[in-house]
PDB file of C-alpha atoms in Angstrom:
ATOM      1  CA  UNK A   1     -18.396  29.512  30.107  1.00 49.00           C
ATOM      2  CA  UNK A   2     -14.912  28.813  31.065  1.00 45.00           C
ATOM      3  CA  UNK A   3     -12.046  31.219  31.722  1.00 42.00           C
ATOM      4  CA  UNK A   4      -9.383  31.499  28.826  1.00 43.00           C
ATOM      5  CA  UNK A   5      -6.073  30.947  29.798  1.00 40.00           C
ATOM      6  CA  UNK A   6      -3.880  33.083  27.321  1.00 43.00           C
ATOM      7  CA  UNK A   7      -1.260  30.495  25.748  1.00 44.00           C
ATOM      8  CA  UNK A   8       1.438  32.639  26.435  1.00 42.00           C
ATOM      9  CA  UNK A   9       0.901  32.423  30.249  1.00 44.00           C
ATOM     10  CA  UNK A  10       0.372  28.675  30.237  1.00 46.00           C
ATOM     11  CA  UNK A  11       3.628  28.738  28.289  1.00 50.00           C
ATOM     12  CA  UNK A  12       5.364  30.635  31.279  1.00 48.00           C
ATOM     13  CA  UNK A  13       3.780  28.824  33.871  1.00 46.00           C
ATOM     14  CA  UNK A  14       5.003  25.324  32.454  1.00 43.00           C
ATOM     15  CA  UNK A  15       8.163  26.660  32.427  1.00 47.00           C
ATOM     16  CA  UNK A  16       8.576  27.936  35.546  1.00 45.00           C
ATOM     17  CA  UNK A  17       7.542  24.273  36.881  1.00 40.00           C
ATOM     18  CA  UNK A  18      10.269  22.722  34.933  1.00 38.00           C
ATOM     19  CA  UNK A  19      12.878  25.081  36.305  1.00 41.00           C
ATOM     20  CA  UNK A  20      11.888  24.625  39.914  1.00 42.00           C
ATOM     21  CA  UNK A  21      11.600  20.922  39.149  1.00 43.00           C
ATOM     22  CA  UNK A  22      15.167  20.987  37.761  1.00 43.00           C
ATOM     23  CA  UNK A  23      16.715  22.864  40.465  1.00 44.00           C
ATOM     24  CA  UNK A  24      15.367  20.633  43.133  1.00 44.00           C
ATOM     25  CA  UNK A  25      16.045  17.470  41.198  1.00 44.00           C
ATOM     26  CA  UNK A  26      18.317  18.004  38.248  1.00 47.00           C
ATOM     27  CA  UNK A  27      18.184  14.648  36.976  1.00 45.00           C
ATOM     28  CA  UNK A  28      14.551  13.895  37.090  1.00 44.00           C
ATOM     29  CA  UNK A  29      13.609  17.303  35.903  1.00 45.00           C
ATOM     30  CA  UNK A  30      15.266  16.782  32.945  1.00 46.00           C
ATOM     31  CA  UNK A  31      14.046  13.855  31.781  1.00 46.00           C
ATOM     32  CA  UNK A  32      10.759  14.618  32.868  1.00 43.00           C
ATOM     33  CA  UNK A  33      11.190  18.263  30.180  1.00 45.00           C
ATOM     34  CA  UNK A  34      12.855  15.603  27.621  1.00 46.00           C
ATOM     35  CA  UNK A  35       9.621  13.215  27.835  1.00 47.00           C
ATOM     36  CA  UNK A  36       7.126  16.077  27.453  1.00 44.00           C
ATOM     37  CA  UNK A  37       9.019  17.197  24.505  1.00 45.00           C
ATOM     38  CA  UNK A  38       9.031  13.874  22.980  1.00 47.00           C
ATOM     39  CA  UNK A  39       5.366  13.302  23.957  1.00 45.00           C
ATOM     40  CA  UNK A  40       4.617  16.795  22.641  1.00 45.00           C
ATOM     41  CA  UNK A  41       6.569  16.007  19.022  1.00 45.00           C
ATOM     42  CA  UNK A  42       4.349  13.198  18.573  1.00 44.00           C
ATOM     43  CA  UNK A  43       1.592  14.470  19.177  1.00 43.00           C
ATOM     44  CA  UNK A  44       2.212  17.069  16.579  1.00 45.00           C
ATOM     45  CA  UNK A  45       3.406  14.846  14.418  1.00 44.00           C
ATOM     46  CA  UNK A  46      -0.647  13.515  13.994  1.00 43.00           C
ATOM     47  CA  UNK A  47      -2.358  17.004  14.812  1.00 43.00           C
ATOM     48  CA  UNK A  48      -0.249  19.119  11.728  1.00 43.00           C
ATOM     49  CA  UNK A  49      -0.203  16.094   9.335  1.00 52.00           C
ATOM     50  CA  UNK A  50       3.582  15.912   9.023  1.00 65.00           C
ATOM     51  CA  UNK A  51       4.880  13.190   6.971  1.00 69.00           C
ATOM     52  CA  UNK A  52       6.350   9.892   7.747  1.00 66.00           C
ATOM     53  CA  UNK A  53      10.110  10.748   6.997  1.00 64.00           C
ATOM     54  CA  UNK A  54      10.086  13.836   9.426  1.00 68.00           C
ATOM     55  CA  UNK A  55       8.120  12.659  12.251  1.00 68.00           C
ATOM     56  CA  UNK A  56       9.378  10.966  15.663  1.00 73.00           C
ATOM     57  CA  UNK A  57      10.996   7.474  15.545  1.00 76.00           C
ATOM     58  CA  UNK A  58       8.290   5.814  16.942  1.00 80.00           C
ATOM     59  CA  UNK A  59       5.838   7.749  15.193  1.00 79.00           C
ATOM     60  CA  UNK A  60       7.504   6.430  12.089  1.00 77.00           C
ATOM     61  CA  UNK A  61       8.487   2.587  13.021  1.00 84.00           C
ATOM     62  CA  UNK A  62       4.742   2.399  14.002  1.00 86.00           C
ATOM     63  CA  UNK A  63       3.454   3.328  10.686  1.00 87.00           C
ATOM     64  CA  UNK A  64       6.022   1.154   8.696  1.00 89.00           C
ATOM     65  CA  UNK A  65       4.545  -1.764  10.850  1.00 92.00           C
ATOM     66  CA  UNK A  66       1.225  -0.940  10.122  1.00 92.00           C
ATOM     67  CA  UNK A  67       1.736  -0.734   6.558  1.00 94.00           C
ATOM     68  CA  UNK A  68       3.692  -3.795   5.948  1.00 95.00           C
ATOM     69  CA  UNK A  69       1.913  -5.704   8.339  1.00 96.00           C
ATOM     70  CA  UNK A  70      -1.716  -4.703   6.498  1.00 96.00           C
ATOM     71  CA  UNK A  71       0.296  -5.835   3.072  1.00 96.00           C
ATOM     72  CA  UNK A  72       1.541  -9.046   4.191  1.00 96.00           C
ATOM     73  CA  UNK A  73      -1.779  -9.978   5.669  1.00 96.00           C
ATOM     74  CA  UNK A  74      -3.255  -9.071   2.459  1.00 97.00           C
ATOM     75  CA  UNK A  75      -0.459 -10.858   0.261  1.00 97.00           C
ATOM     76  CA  UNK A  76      -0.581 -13.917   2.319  1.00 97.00           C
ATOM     77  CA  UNK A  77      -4.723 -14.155   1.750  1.00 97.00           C
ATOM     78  CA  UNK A  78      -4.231 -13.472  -1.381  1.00 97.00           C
ATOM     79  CA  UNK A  79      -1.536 -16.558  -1.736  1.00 97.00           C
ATOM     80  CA  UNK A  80      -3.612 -18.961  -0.253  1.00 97.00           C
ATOM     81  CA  UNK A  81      -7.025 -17.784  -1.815  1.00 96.00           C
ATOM     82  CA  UNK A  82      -4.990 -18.357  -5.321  1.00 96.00           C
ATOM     83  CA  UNK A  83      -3.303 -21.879  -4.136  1.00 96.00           C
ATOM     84  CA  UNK A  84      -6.885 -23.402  -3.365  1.00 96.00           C
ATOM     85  CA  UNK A  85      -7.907 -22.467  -6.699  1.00 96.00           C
ATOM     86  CA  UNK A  86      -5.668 -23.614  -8.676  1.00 94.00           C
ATOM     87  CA  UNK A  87      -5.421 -26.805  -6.461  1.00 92.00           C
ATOM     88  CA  UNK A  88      -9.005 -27.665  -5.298  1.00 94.00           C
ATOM     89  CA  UNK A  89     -10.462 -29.030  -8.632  1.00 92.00           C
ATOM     90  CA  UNK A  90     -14.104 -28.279  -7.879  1.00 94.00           C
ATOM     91  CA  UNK A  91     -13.221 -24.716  -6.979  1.00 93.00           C
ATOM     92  CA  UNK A  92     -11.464 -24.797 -10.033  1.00 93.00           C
ATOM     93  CA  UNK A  93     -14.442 -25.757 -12.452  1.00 92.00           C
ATOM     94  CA  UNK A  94     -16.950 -23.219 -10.437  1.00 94.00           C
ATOM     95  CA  UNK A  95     -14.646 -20.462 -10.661  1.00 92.00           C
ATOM     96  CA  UNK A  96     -14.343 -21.087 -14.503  1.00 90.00           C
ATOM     97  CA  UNK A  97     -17.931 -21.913 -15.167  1.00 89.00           C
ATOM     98  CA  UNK A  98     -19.092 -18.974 -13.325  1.00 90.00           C
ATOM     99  CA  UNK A  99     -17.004 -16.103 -15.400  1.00 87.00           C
ATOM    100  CA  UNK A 100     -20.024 -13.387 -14.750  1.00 90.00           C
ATOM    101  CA  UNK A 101     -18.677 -13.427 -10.702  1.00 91.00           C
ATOM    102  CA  UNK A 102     -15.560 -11.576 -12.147  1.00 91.00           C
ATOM    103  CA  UNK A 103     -17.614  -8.709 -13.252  1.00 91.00           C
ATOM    104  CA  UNK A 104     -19.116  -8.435 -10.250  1.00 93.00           C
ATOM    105  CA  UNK A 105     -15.800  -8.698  -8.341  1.00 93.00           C
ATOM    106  CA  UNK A 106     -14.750  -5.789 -10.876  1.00 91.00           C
ATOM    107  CA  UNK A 107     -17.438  -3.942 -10.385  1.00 94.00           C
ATOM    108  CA  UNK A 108     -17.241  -4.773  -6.182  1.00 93.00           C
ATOM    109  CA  UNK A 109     -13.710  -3.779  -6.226  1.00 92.00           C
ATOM    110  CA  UNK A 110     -14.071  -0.053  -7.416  1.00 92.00           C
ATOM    111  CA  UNK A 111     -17.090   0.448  -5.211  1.00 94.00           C
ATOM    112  CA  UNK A 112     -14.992  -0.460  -1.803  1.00 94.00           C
ATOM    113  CA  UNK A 113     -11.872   1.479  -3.458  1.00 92.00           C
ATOM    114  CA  UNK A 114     -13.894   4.634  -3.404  1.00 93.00           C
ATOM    115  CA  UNK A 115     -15.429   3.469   0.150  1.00 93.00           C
ATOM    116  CA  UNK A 116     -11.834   3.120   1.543  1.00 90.00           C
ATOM    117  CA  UNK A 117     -10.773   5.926   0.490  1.00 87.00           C
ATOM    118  CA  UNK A 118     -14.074   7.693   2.362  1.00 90.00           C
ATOM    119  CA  UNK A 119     -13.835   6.261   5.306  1.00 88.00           C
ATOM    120  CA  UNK A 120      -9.622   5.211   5.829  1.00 85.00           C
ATOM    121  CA  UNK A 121      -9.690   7.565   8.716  1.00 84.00           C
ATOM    122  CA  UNK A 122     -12.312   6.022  10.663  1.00 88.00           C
ATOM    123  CA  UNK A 123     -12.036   2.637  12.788  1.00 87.00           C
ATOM    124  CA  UNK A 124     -12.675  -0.194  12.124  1.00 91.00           C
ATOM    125  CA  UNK A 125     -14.976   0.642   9.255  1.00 92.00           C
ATOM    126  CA  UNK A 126     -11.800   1.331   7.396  1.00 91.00           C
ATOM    127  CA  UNK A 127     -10.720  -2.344   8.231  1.00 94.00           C
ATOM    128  CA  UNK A 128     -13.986  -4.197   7.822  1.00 95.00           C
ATOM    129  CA  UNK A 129     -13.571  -2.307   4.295  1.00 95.00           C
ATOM    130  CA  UNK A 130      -9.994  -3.461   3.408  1.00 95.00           C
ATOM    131  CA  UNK A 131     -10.852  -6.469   4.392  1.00 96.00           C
ATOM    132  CA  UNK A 132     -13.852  -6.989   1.739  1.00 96.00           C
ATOM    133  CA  UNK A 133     -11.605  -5.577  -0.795  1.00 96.00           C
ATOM    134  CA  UNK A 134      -8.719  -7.408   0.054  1.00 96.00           C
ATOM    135  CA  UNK A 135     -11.212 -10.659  -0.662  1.00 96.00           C
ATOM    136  CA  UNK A 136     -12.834  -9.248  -3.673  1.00 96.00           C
ATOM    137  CA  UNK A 137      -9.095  -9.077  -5.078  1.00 96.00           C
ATOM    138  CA  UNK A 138      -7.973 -12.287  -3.633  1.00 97.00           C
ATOM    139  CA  UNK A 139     -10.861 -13.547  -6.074  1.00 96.00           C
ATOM    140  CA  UNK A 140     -10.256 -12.134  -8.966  1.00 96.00           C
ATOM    141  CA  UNK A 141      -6.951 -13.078  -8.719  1.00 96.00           C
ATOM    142  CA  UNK A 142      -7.790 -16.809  -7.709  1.00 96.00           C
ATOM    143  CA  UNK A 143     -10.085 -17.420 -10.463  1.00 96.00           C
ATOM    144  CA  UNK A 144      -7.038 -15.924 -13.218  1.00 96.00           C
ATOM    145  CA  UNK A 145      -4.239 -18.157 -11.719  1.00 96.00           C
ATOM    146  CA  UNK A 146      -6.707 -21.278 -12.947  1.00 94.00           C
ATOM    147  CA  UNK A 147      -5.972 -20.447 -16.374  1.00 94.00           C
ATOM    148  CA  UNK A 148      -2.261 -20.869 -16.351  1.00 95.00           C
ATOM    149  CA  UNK A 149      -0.012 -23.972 -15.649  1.00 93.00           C
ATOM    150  CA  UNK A 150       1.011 -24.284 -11.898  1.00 94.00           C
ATOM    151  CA  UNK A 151       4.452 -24.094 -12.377  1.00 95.00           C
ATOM    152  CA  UNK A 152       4.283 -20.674 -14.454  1.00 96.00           C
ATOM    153  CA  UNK A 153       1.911 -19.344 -11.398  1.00 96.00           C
ATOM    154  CA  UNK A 154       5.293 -20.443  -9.477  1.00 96.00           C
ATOM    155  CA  UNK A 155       7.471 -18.736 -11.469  1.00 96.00           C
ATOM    156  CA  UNK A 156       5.702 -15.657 -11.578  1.00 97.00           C
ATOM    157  CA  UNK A 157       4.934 -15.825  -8.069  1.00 97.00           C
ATOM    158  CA  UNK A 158       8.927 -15.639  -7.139  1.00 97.00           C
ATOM    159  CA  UNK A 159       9.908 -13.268 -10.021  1.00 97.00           C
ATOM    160  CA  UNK A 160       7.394 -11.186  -8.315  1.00 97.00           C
ATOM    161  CA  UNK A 161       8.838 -11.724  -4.699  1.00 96.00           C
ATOM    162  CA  UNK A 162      12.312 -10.859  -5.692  1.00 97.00           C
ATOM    163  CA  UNK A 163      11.667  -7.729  -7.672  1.00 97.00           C
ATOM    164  CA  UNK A 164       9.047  -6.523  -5.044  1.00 96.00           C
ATOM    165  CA  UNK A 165      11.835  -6.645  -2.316  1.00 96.00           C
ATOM    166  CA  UNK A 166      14.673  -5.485  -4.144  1.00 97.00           C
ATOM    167  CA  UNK A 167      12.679  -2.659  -5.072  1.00 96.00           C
ATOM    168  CA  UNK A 168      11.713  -1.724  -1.473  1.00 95.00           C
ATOM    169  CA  UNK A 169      15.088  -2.061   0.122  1.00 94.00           C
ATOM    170  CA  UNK A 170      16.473   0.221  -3.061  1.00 95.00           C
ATOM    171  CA  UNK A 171      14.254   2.341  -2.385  1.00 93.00           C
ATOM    172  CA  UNK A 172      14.262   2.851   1.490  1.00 89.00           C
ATOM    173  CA  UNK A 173      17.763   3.295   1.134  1.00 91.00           C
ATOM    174  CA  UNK A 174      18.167   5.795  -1.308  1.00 88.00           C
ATOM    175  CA  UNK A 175      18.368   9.608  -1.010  1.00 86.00           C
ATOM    176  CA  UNK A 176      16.673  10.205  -4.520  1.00 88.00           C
ATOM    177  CA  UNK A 177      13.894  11.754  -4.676  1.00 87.00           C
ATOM    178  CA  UNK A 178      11.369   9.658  -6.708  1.00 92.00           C
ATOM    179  CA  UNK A 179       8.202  11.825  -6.568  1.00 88.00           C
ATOM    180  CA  UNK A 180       8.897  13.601 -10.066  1.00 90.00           C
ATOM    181  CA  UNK A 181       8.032  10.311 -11.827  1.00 93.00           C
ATOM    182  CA  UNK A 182       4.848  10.093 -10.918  1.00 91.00           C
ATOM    183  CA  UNK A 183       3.197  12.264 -13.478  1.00 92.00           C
ATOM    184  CA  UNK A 184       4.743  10.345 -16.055  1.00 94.00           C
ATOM    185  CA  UNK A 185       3.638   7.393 -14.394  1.00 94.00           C
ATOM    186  CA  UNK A 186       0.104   7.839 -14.170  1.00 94.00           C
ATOM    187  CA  UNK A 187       0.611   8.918 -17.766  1.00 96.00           C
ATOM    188  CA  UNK A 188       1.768   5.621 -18.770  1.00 94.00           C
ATOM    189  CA  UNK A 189      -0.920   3.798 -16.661  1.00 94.00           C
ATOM    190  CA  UNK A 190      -3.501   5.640 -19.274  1.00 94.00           C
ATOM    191  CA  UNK A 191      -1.798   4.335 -21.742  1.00 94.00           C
ATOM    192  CA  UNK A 192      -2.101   0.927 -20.748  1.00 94.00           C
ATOM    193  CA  UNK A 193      -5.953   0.858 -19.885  1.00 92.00           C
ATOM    194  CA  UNK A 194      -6.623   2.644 -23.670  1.00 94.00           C
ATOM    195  CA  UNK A 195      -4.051  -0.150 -25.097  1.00 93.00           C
ATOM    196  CA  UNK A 196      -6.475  -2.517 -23.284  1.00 90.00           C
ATOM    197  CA  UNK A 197      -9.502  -1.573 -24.927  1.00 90.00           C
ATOM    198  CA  UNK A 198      -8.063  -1.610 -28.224  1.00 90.00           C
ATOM    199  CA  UNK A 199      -6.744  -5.105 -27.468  1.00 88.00           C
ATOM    200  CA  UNK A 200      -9.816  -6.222 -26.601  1.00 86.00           C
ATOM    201  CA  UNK A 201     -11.314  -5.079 -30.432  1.00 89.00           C
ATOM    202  CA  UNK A 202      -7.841  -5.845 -32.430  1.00 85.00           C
ATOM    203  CA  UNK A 203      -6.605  -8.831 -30.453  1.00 86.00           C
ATOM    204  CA  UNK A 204      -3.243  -8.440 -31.932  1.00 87.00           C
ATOM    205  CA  UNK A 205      -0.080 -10.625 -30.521  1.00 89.00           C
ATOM    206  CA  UNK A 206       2.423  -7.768 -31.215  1.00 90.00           C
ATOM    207  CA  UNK A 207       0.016  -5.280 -28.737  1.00 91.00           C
ATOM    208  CA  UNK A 208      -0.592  -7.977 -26.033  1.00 92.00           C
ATOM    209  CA  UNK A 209       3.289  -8.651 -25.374  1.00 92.00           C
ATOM    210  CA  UNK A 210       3.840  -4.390 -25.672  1.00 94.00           C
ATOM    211  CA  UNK A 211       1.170  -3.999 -22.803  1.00 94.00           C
ATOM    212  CA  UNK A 212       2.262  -7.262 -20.655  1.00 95.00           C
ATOM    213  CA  UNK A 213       5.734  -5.710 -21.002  1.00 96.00           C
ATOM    214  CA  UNK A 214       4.647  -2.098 -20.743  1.00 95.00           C
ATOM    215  CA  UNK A 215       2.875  -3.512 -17.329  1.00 96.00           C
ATOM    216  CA  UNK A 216       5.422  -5.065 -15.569  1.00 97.00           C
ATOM    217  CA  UNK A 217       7.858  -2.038 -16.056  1.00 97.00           C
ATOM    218  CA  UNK A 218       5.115   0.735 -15.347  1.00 96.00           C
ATOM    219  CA  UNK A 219       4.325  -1.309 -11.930  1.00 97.00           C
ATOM    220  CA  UNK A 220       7.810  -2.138 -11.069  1.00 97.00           C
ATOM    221  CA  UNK A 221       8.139   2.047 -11.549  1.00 97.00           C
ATOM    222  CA  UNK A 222       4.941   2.267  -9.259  1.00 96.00           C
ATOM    223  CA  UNK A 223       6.660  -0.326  -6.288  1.00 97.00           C
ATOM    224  CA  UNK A 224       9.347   2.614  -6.153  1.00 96.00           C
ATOM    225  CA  UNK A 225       7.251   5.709  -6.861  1.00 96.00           C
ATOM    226  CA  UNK A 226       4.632   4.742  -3.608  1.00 95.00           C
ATOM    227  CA  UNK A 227       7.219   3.061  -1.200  1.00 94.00           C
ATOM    228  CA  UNK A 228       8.917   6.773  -1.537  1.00 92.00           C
ATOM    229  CA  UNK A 229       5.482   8.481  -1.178  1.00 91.00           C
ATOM    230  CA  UNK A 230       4.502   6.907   1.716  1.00 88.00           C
ATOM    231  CA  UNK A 231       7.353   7.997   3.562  1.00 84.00           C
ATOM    232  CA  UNK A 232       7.997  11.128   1.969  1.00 83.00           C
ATOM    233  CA  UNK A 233       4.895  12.260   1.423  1.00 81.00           C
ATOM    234  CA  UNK A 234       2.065  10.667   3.282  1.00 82.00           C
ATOM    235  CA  UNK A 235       1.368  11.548   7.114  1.00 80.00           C
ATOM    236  CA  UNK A 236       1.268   8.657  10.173  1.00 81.00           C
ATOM    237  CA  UNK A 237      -2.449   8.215   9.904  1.00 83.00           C
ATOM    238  CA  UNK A 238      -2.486   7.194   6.135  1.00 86.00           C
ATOM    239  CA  UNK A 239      -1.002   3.999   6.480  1.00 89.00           C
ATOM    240  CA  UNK A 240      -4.536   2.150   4.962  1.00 92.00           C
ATOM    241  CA  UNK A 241      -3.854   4.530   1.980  1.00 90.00           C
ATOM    242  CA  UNK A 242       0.159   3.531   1.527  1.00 92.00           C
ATOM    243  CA  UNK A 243      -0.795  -0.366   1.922  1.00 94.00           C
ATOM    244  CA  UNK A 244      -3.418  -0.344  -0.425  1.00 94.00           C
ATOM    245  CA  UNK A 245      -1.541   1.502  -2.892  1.00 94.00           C
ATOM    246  CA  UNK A 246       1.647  -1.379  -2.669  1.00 96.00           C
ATOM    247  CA  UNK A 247      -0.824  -4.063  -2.477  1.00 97.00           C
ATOM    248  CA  UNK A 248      -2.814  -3.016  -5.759  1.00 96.00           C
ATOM    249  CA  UNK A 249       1.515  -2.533  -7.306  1.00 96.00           C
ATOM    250  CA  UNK A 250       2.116  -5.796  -6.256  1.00 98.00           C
ATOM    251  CA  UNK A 251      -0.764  -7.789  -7.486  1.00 97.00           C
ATOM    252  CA  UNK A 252      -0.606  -5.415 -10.954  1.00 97.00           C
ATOM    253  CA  UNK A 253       3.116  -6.520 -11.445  1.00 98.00           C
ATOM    254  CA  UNK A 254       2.460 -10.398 -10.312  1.00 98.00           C
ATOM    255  CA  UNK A 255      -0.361 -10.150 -12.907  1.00 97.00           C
ATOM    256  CA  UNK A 256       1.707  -8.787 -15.930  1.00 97.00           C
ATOM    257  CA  UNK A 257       4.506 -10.951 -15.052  1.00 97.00           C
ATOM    258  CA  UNK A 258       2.028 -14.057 -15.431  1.00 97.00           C
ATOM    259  CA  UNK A 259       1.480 -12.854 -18.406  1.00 95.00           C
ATOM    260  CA  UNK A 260       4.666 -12.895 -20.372  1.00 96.00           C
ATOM    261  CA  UNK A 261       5.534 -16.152 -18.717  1.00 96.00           C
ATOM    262  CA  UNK A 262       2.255 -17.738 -20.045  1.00 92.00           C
ATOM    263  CA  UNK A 263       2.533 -15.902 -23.522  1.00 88.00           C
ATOM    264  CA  UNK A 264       6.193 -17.784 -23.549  1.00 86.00           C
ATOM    265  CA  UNK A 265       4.896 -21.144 -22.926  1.00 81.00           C
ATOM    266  CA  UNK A 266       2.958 -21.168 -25.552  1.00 72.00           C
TER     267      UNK A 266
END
């Protein structure tokens, strides 16, 4: 058994090395005292679970590139998974002919949510698991895309693009605070899934614009609500948590926005 060193004296003894390194070497000392500081604020920053907007500057650049550089890899597999299969006509007739792959995809896609959410914390299992789900969801949206003209895919595609980044930069930049819209929110995403079901018995025109509509808004509102949660809210080490949760926004919104564009083809 080791001997306990009482913090207090550790403290004092830490100290007392700074000062005699200061007095010898003013310069040095002081910078040296400024580094452990920053090195200790960092540190803290991961050990007390401190969110993103309060921690060090590196602390928080480094979890902003992390996020956004987990979403554009997903986005960007997600593009080109979609492009080959609305472009690649055999893909295109398996994809269509084989409609019981999207249940499964369904189905695979809330079993890895609940596994990323499990094991987000613990490398790389958390990646090989994004990963999988970022492919299950590249799918499912690949094999939708086939059912709409290309250039509608297009439009929706930019509309998404442009409201996606306006929304981020708005919302990086302002000093609101967005987290009392969540409730209402997740409210409204209830909504939705019941108005689903009961679209899926009624089939009714009026209902399917009101939730394509209802959709785009409710995930526009969600591109706002997590880009301020993640850095308001969230601590450095949940950045697999904060891309998912944009990703998923995205995709929603790119989704619903397909389908008002389709529904005014027609």
């Amino acid at each position: 058994m080791g001997i306990a060193i009482p913090q207090k004296h550790s403290n004092s003894a830490k100290n007392r090395v700074f000062k005699m390194a200061t007095s010898l070497f003013p310069e040095t000392g002081e910078t040296a005292h400024k580094q452990a500081k920053e090195e200790h604020s960092i540190v803290d920053d991961f050990m007390y679970g401190s969110n993103v907007a309060t921690s060090h500057v590196y602390v928080r650049m480094g979890f902003l590139r992390k996020v956004y550089g987990i979403l554009t890899t997903q986005l960007v597999l997600t593009t080109i998974v979609g492009a080959l299969f609305m472009t690649v006509d055999p893909i295109k007739g398996f994809v269509r002919e084989n409609n019981w792959l999207m249940g499964i995809a369904a189905f695979g896609s809330l079993g890895l949510i609940f596994a990323l959410m499990w094991k987000r914390h613990e490398t790389p299992t958390n990646f090989y698991l994004l990963a999988a789900f970022t492919v299950v969801e590249a799918y499912t949206v690949g094999v939708i895309v086939t059912f709409y003209d290309v250039q509608v895919v297009i439009e929706a595609f930019a509309l998404t693009t442009g409201v996606t980044v306006a929304l981020t930069i708005y919302t990086l930049q302002s000093k609101r605070d967005f987290s009392s819209i969540g409730a209402g929110l997740f409210a409204c995403l209830w909504i939705l899934i019941l108005s689903g079901f009961l679209q899926f018995f009624f089939m009714s025109p009026f209902l399917d614009r009101a939730i394509a509509f209802g959709g785009a808004l409710v995930f526009s509102l969600f591109i706002i609500f997590d880009t301020h949660m993640l850095m308001h809210k969230l601590s450095p080490e949940e950045y697999i948590l904060a891309s998912i949760n944009l990703y998923l926004d995205i995709i929603n919104l790119f989704l619903y926005i397909l389908r008002i564009l389709g529904e005014a083809r027609k």
